[in-house]
Coordinates of C-alpha atoms and ligand atoms in Angstrom, one line a residue:
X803 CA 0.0 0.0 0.0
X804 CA 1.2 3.3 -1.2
X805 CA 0.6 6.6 0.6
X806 CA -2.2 7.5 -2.2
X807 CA -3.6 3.9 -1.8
X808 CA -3.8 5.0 2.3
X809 CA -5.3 7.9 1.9
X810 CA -8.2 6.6 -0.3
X811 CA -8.7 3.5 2.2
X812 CA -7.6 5.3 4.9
X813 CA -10.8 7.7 4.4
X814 CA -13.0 4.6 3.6
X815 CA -11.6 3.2 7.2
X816 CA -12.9 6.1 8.7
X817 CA -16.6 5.9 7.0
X818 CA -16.8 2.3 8.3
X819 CA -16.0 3.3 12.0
X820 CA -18.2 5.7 11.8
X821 CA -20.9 3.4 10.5
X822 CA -20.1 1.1 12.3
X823 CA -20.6 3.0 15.9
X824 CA -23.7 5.1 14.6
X825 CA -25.1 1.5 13.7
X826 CA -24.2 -0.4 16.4
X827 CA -27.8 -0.2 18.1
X828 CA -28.8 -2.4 15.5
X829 CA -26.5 -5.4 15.9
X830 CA -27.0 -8.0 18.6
X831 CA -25.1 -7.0 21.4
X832 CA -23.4 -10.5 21.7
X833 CA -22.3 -12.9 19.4
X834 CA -24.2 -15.5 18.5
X835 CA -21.1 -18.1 17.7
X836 CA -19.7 -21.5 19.5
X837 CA -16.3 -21.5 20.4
X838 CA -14.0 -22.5 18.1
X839 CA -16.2 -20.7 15.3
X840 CA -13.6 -18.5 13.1
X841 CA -11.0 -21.4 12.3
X842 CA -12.9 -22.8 9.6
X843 CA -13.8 -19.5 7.8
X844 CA -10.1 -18.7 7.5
X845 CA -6.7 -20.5 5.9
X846 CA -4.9 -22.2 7.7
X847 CA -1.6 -20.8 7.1
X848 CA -0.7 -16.9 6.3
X849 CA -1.0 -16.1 2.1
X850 CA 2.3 -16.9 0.7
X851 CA 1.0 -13.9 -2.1
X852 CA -0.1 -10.5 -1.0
X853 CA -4.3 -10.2 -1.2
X854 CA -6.3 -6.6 -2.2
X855 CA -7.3 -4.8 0.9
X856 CA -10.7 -5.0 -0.9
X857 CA -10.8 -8.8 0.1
X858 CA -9.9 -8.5 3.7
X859 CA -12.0 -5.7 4.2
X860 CA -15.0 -7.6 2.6
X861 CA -13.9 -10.4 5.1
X862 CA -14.5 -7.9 8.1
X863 CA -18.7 -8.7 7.8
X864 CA -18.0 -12.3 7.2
X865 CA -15.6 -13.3 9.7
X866 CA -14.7 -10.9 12.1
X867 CA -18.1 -8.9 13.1
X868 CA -19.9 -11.8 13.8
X869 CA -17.8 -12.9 17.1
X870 CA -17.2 -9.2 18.0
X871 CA -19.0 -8.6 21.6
X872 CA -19.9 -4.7 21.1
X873 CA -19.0 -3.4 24.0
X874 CA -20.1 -0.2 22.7
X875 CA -23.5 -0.9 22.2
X876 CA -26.0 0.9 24.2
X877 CA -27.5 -2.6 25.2
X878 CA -23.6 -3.1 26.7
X879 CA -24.7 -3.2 30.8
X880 CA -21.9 -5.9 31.3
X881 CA -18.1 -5.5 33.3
X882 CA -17.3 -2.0 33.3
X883 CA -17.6 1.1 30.8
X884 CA -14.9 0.9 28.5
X885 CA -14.1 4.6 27.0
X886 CA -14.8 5.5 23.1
X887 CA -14.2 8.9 21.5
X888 CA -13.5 10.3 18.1
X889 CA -10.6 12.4 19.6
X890 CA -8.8 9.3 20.8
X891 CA -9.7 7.7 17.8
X892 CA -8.0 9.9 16.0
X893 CA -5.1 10.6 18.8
X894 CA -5.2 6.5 18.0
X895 CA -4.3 7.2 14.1
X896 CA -1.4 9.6 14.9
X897 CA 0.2 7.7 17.4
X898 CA 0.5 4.3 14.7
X899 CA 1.5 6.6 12.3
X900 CA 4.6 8.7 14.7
X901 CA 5.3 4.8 15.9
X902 CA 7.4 5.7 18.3
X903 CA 8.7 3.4 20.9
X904 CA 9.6 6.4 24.1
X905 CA 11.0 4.7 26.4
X906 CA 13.5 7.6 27.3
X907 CA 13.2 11.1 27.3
X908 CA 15.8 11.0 24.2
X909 CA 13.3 8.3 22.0
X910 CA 11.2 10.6 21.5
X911 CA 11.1 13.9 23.5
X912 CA 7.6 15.0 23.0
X913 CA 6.1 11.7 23.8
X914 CA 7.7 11.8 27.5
X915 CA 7.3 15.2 27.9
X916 CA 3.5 15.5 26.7
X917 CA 3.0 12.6 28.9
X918 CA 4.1 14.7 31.5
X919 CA 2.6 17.3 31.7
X920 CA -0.8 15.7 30.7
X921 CA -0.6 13.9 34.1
X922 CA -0.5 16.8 35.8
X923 CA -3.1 18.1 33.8
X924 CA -5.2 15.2 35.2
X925 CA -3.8 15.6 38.4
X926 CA -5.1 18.9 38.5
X927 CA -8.6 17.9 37.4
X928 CA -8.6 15.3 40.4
X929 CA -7.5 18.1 42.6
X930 CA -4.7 15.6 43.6
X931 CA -2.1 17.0 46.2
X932 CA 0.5 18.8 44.8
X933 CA 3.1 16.2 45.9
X934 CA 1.7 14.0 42.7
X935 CA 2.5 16.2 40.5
X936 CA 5.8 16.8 38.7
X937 CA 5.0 19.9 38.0
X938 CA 8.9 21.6 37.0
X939 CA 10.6 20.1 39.9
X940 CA 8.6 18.2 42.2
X941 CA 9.4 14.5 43.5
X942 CA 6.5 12.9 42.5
X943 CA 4.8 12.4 39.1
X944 CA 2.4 10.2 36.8
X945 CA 3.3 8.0 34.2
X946 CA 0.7 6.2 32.0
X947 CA 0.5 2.7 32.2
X948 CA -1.1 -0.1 30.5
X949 CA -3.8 -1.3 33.1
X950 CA -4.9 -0.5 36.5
X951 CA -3.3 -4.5 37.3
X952 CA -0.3 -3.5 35.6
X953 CA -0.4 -0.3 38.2
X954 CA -1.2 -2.3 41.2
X955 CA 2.1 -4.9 40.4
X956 CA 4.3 -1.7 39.8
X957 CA 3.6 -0.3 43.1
X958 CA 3.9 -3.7 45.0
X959 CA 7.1 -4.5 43.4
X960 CA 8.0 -1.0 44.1
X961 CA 7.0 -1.6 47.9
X962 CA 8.9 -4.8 47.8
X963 CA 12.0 -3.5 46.8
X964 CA 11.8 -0.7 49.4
X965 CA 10.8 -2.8 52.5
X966 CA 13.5 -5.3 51.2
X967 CA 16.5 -2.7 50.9
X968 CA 15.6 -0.6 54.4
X969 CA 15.8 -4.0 56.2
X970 CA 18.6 -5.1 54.6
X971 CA 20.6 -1.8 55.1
X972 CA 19.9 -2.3 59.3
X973 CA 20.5 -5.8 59.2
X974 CA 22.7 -6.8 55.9
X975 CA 22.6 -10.7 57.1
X976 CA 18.9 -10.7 55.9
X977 CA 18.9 -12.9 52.4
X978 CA 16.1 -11.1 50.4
X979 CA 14.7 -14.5 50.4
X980 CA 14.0 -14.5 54.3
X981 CA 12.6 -10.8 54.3
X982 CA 10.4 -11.9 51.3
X983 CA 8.7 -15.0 53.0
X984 CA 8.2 -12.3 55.7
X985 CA 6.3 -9.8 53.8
X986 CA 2.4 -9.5 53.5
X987 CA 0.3 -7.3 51.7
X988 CA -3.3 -6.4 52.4
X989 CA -6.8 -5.3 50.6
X990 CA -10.8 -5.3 51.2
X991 CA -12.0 -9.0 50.6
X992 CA -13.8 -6.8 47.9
X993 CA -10.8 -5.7 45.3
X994 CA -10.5 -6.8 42.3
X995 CA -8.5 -10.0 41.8
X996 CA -5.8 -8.0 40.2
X997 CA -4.5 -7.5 43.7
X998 CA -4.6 -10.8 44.2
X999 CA -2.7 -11.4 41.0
X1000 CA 0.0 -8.8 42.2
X1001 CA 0.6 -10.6 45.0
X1002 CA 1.2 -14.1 43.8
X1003 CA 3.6 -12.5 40.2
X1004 CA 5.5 -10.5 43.5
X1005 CA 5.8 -13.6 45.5
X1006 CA 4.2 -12.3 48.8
X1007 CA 1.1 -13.1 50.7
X1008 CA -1.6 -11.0 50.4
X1009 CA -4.2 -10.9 53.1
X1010 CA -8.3 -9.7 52.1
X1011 CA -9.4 -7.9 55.7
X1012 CA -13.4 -8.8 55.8
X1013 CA -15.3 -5.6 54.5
X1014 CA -18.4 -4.2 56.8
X1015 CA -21.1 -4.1 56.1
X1016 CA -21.4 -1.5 53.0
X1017 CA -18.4 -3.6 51.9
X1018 CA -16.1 -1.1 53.0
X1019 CA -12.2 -2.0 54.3
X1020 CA -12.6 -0.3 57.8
X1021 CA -9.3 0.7 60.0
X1022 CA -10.5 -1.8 62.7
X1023 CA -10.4 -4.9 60.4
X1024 CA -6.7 -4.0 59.2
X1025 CA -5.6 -3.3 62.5
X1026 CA -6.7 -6.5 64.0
X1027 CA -5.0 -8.6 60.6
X1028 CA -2.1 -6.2 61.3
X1029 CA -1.6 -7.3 65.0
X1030 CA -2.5 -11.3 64.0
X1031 CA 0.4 -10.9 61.4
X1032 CA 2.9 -9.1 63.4
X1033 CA 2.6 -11.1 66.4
X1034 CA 3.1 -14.3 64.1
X1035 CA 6.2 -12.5 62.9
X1036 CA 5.1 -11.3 59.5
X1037 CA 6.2 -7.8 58.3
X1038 CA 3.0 -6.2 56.8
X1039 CA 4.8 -3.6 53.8
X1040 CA 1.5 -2.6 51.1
X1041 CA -2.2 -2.1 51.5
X1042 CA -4.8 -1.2 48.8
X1043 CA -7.4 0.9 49.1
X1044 CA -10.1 0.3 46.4
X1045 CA -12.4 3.4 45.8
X1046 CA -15.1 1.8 43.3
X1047 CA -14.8 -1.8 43.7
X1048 CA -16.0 -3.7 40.9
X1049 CA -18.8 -5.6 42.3
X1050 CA -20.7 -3.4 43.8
X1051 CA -18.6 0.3 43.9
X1052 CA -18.3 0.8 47.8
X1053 CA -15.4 2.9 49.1
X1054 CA -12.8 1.5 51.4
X1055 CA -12.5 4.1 54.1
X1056 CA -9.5 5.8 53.4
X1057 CA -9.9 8.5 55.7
X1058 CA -9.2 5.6 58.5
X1059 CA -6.9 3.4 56.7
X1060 CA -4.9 6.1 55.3
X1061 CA -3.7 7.1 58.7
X1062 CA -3.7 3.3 60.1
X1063 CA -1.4 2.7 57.8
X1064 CA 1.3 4.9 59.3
X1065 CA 0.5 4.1 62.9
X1066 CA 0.7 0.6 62.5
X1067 CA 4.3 0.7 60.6
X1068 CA 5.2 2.8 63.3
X1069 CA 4.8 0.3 66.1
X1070 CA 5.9 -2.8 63.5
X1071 CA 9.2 -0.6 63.1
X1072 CA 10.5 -0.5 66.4
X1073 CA 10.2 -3.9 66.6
X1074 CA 11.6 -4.8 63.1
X1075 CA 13.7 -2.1 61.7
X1076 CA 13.7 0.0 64.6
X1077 CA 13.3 2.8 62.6
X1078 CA 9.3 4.6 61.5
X1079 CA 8.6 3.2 58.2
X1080 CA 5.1 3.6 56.3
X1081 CA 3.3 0.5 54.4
X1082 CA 3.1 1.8 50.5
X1083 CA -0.6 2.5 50.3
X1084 CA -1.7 2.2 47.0
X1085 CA -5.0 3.4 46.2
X1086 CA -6.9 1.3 43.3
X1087 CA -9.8 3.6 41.6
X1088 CA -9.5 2.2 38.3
X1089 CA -13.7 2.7 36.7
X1090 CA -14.9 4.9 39.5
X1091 CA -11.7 7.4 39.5
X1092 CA -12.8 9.7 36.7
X1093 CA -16.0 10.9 38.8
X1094 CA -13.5 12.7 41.2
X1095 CA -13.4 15.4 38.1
X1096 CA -16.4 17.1 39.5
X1097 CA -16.5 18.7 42.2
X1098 CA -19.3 17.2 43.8
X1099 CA -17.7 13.8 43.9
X1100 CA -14.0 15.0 45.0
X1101 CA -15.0 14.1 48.5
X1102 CA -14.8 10.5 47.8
X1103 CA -11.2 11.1 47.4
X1104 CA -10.4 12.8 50.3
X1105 CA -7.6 10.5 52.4
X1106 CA -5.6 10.5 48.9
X1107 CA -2.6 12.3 50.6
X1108 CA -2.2 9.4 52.9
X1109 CA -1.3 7.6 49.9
X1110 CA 2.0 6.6 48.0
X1111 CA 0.3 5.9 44.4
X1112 CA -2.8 6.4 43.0
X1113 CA -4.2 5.2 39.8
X1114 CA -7.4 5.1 38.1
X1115 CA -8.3 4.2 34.1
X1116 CA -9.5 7.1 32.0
X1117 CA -9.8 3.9 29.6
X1118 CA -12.5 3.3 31.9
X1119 CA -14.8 6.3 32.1
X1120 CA -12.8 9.3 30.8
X1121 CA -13.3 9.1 27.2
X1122 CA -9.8 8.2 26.3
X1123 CA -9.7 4.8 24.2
X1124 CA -8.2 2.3 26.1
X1125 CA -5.1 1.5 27.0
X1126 CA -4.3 4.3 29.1
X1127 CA -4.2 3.8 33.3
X1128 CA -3.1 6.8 34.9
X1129 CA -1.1 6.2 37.9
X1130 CA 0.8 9.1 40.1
X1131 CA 3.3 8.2 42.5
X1132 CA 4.2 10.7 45.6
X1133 CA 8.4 10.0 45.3
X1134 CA 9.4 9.2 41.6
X1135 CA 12.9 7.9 42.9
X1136 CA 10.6 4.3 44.5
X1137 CA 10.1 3.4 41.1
X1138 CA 13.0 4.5 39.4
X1139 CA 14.9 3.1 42.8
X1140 CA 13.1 -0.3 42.0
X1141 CA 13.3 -0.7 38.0
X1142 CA 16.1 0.9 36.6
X1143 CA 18.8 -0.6 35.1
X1144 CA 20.7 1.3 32.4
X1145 CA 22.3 -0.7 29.5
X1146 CA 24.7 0.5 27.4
X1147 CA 22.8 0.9 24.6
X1148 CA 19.9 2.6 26.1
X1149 CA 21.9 5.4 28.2
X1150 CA 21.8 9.4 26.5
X1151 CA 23.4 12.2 27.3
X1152 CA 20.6 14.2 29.3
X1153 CA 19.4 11.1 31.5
X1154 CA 21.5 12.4 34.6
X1155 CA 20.7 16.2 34.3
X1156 CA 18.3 15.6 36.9
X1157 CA 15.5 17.4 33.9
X1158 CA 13.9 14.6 32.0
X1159 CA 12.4 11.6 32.7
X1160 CA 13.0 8.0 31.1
X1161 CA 9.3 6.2 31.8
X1162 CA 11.2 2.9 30.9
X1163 CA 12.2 3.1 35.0
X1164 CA 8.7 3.7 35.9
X1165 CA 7.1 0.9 34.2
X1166 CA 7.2 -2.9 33.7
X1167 CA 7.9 -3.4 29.9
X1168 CA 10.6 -1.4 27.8
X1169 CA 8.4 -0.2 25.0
X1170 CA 5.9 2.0 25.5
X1171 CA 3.5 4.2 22.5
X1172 CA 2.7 7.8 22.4
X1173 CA -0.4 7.6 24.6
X1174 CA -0.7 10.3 26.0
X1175 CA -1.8 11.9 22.4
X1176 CA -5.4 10.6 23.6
X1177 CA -5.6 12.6 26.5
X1178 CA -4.1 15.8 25.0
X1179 CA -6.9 15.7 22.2
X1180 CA -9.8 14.5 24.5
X1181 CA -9.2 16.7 27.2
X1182 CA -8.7 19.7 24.6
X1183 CA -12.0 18.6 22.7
X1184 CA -14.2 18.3 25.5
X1185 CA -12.4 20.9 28.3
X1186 CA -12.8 19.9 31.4
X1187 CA -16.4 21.2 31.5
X1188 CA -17.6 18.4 28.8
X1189 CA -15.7 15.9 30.6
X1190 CA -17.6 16.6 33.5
X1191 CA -20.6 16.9 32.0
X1192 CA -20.1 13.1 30.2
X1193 CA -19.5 12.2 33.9
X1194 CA -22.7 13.6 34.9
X1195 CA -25.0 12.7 32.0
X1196 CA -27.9 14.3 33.1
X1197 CA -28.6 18.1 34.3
X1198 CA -31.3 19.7 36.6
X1199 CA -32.6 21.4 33.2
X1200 CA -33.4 17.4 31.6
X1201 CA -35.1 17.0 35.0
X1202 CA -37.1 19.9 34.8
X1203 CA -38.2 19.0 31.5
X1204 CA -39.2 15.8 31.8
X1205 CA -41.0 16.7 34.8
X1206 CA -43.1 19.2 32.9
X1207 CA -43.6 16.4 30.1
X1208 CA -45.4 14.0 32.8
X1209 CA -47.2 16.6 34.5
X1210 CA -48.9 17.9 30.9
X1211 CA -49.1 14.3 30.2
X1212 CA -51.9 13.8 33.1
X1213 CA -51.3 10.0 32.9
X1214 CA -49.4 10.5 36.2
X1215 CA -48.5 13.2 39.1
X1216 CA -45.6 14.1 40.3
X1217 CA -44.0 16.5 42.5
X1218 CA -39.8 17.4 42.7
X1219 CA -37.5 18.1 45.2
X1220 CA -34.6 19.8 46.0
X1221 CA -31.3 17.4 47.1
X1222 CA -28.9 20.5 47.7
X1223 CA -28.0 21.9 44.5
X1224 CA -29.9 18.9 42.6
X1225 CA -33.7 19.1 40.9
X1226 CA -34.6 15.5 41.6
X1227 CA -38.1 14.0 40.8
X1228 CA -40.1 11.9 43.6
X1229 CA -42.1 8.5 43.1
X1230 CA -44.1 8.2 46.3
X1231 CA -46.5 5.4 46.5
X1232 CA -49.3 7.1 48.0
X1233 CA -52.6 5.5 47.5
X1234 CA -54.2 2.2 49.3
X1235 CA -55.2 0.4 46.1
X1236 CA -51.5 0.7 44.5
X1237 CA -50.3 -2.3 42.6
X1238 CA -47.4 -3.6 40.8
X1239 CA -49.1 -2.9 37.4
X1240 CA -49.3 1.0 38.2
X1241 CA -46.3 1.0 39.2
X1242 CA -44.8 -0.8 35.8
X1243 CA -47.1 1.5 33.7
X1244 CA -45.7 4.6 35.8
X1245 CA -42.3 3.8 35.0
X1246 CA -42.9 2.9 31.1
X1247 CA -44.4 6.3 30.7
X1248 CA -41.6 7.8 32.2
X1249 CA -39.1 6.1 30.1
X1250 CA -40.9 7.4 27.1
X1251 CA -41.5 10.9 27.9
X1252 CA -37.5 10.3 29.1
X1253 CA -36.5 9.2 26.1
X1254 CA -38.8 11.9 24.1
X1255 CA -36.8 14.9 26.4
X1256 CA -33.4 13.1 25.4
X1257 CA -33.8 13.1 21.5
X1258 CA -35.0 17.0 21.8
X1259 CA -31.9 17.6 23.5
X1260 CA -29.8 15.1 20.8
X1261 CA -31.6 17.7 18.3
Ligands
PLP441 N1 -9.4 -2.6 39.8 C1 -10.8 -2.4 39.7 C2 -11.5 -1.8 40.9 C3 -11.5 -2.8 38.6 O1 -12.8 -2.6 38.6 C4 -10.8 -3.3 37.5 C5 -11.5 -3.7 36.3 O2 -12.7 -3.7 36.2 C6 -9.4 -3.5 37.6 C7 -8.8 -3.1 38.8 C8 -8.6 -4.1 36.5 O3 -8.5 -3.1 35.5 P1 -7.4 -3.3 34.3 O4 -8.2 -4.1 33.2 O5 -7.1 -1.9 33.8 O6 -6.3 -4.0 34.8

């Protein structure tokens, strides 16, 4: 394919997309295939001749589309939201095309130093303390990375390698080996099984402290595993908070744990290092993060600047494509203290001048792409404002209207109310001879006057 072949196809690409998601209500939300399904309508081998892009596009329909789950259909209620935007898209396009591989500031300056500064960007939506920020020359810092899991291992490993190289330095007989079967790491029985995973890839135990009963971790429950585990010996080094756990999005109560954290080390330290040392507290808020862009929600977050690193997926519910996780740590030298390693051939001449960063330190794998184009588009095509309002989906105004809607309609009465600054509508069942059927033709007539207020406001 020649670049005048790519532009014509590449502009018939962009009609199908764009087909394809302002058509998607129309195809079954899930597949209707039996594993195993797509072998057969394919060779078996690669083409030993080059085919038309005519025929593999044809193929798309045939093969591919009818095993594709569409995740973005509005009939998608399963997992998680998974983010979808034109801007990304199109961030998506230039980053294949620029192809860069940044894993240093001297790969490919723009693609650190956009990443950057788009992390404190999002920082600053958050209203994250200013200790997660780089901002010209602070200590902490975000760095995108690949999934919420893959954020959750970093920090652990980072943890590990800290706890591992303070007890080491007061007693150097201790084989990392002995420290290791030592360490334990703690979550709500309620996080995702990511932790989990991070645990058994770092090789320590992790312990799940029983939530209460909103299925919220709850200072009381750590302290108690906390004491168990110290008294048997064990040296407890990481917790996670979750803040939007996947089953059910309850809080762990960082405003206790936060501080429990520190107190507990505290004590553990003078009996094992003699010295106060925090547990990392990593805080996991990978679908329910992006709310903490408005105002209203921020709250939720409060007991952040207890912790060591936060992360949360704009993949998720910020409009930016996946993959991007955005994960901010307080002291950019516990990463790069735990992961670097400096070949030969990947040293430059600016990595010690103290100015740039080289994410390849900050991050698992050695490659990484020019993510953070996404963000820099999305967040410049919807402002902050339209972020927040995607976030929000739904405005005192809609309420007001649809309100008027059913009252003109007659069919049913309804009064409003004021929840602080929020217009919300009431459903009181109110007379003796209610039933379930009044109720069910209430709420269909809602959903249609709902759905009648939505497609003005579409128009
Ligand atoms: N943590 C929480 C609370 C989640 O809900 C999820 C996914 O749903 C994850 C972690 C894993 O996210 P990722 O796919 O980015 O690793």
């Amino acid at each position: 394919m020649n670049a005048s072949e790519f532009r014509r196809r590449g502009k018939e690409m962009v009609d199908y997309v764009a087909d394809y998601l302002e058509g998607i209500e129309g195809r079954p939300v899930y597949p209707d295939v039996e594993p195993g399904y797509l072998r057969p309508l394919i060779p078996t081998a690669a083409p030993q001749e080059p085919e038309a892009f005519e025929d593999i596009i044809n193929d798309i329909e045939k093969i591919i589309m009818p095993g594709v789950t569409h995740w973005h259909s509005p009939y998608f209620f399963a997992y998680f939201p998974t983010a979808s935007s034109y801007p990304a898209m199109l961030a998506d396009m230039l980053c294949g095309a620029i192809g860069c591989i940044g894993f240093s500031w001297a790969a490919s300056p723009a693609c650190t130093e956009l990443e950057t500064v788009m992390m404190d960007w999002l920082g600053k939506m958050l209203q994250l303390p200013e200790a997660f920020l780089a901002g010209k020359a602070g200590e902490g810092g975000g760095v995108i990375q690949g999934s919420a899991s893959e954020a959750t291992l970093v920090a652990l490993l980072a943890a590990r390698t800290k706890v591992i190289r303070q007890l080491q330095a007061q007693s150097p007989e201790l084989t990392q080996a002995a420290i290791m079967e030592k360490l334990v790491a703690y979550s709500s029985d309620q996080a995702h099984s990511s932790v989990e995973r991070a645990g058994l890839i770092g090789g320590v135990k992790l312990k799940a402290i029983p939530s209460d009963g909103k299925f919220a971790m709850r200072a009381s429950a750590l302290q108690e595993a906390l004491e168990q585990d110290k008294a048997a010996g064990l040296i407890p080094f990481f917790v996670v908070a979750t803040l939007g756990t996947t089953s059910c999005c309850s809080f762990d109560n960082l405003l206790e744990v936060g501080p429990i954290s520190e107190l507990r080390v505290t004590h553990l330290s003078s009996k094992c290092t003699g010295k106060k040392e925090d547990m990392w507290l990593h805080i996991d808020a990978a679908y329910a993060g992006s709310a903490f862009i408005c105002p209203e929600f921020r709250h939720l977050l409060n007991g952040v600047e207890f912790a060591d690193s936060f992360n949360f997926n704009p993949h998720k519910w910020l409009l930016v494509n996946f993959d991007c996780s955005a994960m901010w740590v307080k002291k950019r030298t516990d990463l790069t203290g735990a992961f670097k390693l400096d070949p030969v051939y990947l040293k430059h001449s600016h990595q010690d001048s103290g100015l740039i960063t080289d994410y390849r330190h900050w991050q698992i794998p050695l490659g990484r792409r020019f993510r953070s184009l996404k963000m820099w588009f999305v967040f410049r095509m919807y402002g902050v404002k339209g972020l927040q309002a995607y976030i929000r989906k739904g405005s005192n105004q809609l309420n007001e209207a649809l309100l008027q809607r059913i009252n003109s309609a007659k069919k049913i009465h309804l009064v409003p109310c004021h929840l602080r600054d929020k217009i919300v509508l009431r459903f009181a069942v109110c007379a003796r001879t209610v039933e379930s059927a009044h109720v069910q033709f209430a709420w269909e007539h809602i959903k249609e006057l709902a759905g009648d207020v939505l497609r003005v406001e579409k128009e």
